[in-house]
Short mmCIF file of C-alpha atoms in Angstrom, two decimals:
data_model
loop_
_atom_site.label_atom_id
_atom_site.label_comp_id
_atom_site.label_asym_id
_atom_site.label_seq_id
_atom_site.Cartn_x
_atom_site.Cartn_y
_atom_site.Cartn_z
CA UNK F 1 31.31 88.75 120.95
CA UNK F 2 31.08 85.54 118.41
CA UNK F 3 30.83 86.09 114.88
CA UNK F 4 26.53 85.63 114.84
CA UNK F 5 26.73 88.34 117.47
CA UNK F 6 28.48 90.62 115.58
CA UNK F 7 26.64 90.07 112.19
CA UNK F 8 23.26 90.39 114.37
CA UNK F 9 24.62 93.41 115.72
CA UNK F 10 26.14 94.80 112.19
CA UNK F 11 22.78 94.47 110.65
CA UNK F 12 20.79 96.44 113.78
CA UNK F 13 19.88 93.46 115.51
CA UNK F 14 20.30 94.26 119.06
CA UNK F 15 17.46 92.56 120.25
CA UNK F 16 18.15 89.05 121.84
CA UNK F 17 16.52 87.02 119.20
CA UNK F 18 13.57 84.84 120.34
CA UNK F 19 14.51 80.82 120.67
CA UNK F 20 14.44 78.84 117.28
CA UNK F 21 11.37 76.50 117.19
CA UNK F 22 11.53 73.02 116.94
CA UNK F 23 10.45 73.05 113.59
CA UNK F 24 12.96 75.41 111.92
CA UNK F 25 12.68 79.23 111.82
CA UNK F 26 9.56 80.92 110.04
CA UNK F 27 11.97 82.42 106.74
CA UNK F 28 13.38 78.58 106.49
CA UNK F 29 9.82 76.81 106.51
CA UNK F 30 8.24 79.75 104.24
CA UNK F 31 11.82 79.60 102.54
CA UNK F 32 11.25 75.43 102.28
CA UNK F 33 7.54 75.70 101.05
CA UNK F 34 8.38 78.34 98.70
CA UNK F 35 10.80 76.00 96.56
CA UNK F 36 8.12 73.27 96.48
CA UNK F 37 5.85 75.40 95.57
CA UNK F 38 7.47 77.12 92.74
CA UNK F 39 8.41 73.72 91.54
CA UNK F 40 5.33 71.82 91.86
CA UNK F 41 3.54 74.85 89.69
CA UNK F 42 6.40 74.79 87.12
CA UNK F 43 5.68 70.85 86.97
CA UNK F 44 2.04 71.50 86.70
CA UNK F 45 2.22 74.22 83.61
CA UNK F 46 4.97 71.37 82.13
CA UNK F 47 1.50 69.69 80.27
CA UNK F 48 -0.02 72.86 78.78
CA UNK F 49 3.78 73.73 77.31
CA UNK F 50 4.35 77.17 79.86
CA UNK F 51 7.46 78.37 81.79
CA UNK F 52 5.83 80.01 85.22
CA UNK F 53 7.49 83.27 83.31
CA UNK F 54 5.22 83.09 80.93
CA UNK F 55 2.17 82.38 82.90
CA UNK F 56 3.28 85.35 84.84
CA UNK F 57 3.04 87.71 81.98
CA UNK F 58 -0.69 85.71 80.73
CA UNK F 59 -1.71 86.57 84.34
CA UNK F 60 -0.15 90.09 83.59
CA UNK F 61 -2.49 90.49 80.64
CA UNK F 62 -5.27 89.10 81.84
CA UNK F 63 -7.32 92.19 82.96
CA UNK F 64 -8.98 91.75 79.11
CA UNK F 65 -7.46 95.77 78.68
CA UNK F 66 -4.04 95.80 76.34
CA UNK F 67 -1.16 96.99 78.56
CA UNK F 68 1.82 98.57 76.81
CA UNK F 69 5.30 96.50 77.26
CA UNK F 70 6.59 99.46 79.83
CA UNK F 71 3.41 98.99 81.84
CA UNK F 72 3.16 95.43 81.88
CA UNK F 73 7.14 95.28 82.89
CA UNK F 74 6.44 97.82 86.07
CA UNK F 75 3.29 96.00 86.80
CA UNK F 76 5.47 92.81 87.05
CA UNK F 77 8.46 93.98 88.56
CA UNK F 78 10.25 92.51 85.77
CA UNK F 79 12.91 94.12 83.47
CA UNK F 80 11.72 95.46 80.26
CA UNK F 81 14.73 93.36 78.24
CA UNK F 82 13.75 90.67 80.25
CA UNK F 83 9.77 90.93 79.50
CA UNK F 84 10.76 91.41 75.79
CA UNK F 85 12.21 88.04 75.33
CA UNK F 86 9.30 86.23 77.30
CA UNK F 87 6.41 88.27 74.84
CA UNK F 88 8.32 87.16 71.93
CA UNK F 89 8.26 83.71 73.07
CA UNK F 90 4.40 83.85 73.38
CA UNK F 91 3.81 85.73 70.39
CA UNK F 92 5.09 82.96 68.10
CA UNK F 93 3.07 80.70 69.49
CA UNK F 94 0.03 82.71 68.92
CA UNK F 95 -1.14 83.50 72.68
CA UNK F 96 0.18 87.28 73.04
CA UNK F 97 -0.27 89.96 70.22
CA UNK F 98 2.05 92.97 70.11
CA UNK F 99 0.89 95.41 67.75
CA UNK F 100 2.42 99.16 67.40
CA UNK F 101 0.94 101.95 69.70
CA UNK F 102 -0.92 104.12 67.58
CA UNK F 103 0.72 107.71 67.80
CA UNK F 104 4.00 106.57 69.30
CA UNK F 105 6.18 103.59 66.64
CA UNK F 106 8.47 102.89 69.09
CA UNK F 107 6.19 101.48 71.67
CA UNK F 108 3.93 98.34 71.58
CA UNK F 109 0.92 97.44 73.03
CA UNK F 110 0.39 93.74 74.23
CA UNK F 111 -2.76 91.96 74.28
CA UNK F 112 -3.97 88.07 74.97
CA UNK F 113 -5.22 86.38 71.87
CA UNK F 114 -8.18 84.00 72.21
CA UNK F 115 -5.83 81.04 72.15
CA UNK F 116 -3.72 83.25 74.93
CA UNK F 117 -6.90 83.31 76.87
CA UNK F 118 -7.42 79.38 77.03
CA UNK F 119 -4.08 79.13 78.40
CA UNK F 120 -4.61 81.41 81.04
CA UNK F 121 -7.50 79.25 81.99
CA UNK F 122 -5.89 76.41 81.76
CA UNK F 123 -2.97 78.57 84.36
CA UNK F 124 -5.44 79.47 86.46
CA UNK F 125 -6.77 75.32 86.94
CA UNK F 126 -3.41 74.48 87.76
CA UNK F 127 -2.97 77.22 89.95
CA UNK F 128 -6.29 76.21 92.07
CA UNK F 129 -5.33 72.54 92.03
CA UNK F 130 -1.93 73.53 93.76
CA UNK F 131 -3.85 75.77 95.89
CA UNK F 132 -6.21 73.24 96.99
CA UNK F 133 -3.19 70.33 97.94
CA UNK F 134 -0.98 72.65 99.45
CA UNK F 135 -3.89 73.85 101.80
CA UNK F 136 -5.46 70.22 102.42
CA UNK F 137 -5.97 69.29 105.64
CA UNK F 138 -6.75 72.96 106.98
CA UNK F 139 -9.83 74.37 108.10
CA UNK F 140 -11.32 77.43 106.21
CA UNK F 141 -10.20 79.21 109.21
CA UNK F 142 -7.09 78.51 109.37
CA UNK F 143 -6.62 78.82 105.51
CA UNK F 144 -7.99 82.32 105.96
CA UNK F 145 -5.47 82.86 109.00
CA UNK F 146 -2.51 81.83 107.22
CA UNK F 147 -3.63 84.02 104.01
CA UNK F 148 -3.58 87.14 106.32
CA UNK F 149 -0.32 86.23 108.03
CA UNK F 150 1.43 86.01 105.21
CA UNK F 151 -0.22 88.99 103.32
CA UNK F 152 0.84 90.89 106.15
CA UNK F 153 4.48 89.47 106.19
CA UNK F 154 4.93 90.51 102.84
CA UNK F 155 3.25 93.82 102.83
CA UNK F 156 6.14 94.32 105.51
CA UNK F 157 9.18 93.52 103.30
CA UNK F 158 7.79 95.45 100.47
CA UNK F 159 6.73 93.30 98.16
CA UNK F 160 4.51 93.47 95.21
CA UNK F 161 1.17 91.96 95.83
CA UNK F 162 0.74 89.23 93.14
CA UNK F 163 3.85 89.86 91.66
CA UNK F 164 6.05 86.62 92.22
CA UNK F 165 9.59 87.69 92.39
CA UNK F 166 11.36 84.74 90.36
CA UNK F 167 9.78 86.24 87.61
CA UNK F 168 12.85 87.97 86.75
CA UNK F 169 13.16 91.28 87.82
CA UNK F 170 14.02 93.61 90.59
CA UNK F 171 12.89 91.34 93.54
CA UNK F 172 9.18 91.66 93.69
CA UNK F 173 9.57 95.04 95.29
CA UNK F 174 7.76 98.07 93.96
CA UNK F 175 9.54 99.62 90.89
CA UNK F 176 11.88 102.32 90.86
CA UNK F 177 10.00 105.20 89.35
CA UNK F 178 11.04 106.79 86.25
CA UNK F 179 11.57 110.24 85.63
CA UNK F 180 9.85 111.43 82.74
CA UNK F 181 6.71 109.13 82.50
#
C-alpha cells in the first residue's frame, strides 16, 4: 500500500478516488480562486482605509439593530478577544459605537454610526464590483448554477453562511454553544 493509500485509507477514504481533471482538483481551483479573491477585496477596501476584518464586523452590524459584542462574535464565528480589538479599532475612528448595556455594566452593545454606515456602503460597492469581474464572462445561468453549487458545497462542510472564515475565529463553522446563555 503507498503512503497516499494509506493516508486515503486512514482518513475513511476507501473509495477509489475519481481521476484528477485536467484542470486541477475542485478544493485546489476553489482553493486558487479563494486567495485571489480574498486579496483582490482586501486591495479594493485599501482606498476607503478598511482591513476585510473590519468590513466583516460593518457587515456584522449592518442589520440597523445594535448587537451586543457576545452576539456579534457568535454571529461571526470570530473570537470575542479577537472581535474586541477589531471594535476598538473602528470605534476610534468614529464608525462603530459601543455604549454600556443598560442593566448589565459589564456588557456592551455595538452599533454603526452614520459615518460607520457610509463605509459599509462604500464595502458593499467594492464588494459588487468584485462580484461583477470575477463572474464576467458567465451567463446569468451559469452565475446562478455556480451560486448553488457552491452554497451547497459549503452547507456540506459546515460552514457559516456569510460568515468568511479568515475573519479570525473558529473556522467559519457554527459556534460552539455556551452553557449558560
Amino acid at each position: 500500500m503507498s503512503m497516499i493509500d494509506e493516508l486515503e485509507y486512514h482518513a475513511g477514504m476507501t473509495e477509489t478516488p475519481a481521476p484528477m481533471p485536467q484542470g486541477g482538483s475542485v478544493a485546489f481551483l476553489l482553493s486558487q480562486l479563494g486567495a485571489l479573491a480574498a486579496r483582490e477585496f482586501a486591495r479594493r477596501l485599501e482606498p476607503l482605509g478598511l482591513t476585510p476584518s473590519e468590513a466583516g464586523v460593518l457587515r456584522g452590524l449592518g442589520g440597523g439593530e445594535p448587537r451586543s459584542q457576545r452576539a456579534l462574535a457568535d454571529a461571526l464565528d470570530v473570537h470575542a478577544t479577537r472581535l474586541v480589538s477589531v471594535v476598538g479599532g473602528l470605534e476610534r475612528r468614529g464608525l462603530v459605537a459601543r455604549e454600556r448595556r443598560a442593566g448589565d455594566r459589564r456588557a456592551y452593545v455595538l452599533s454603526l454610526t452614520p459615518a460607520g454606515r457610509e463605509a459599509l456602503a462604500g464595502v458593499a460597492a467594492a464588494g459588487r464590483a468584485q462580484e461583477r469581474e470575477f463572474t464576467r464572462g458567465l451567463s446569468a445561468d451559469e452565475r446562478a448554477a455556480l451560486v448553488d453549487a457552491l452554497q451547497g458545497v459549503a452547507a456540506r462542510q459546515g460552514l457559516t453562511p456569510g460568515v468568511h472564515p479568515g475573519l479570525g475565529g473558529r473556522g467559519g463553522r457554527p459556534p460552539t454553544p455556551r452553557s449558560g446563555t
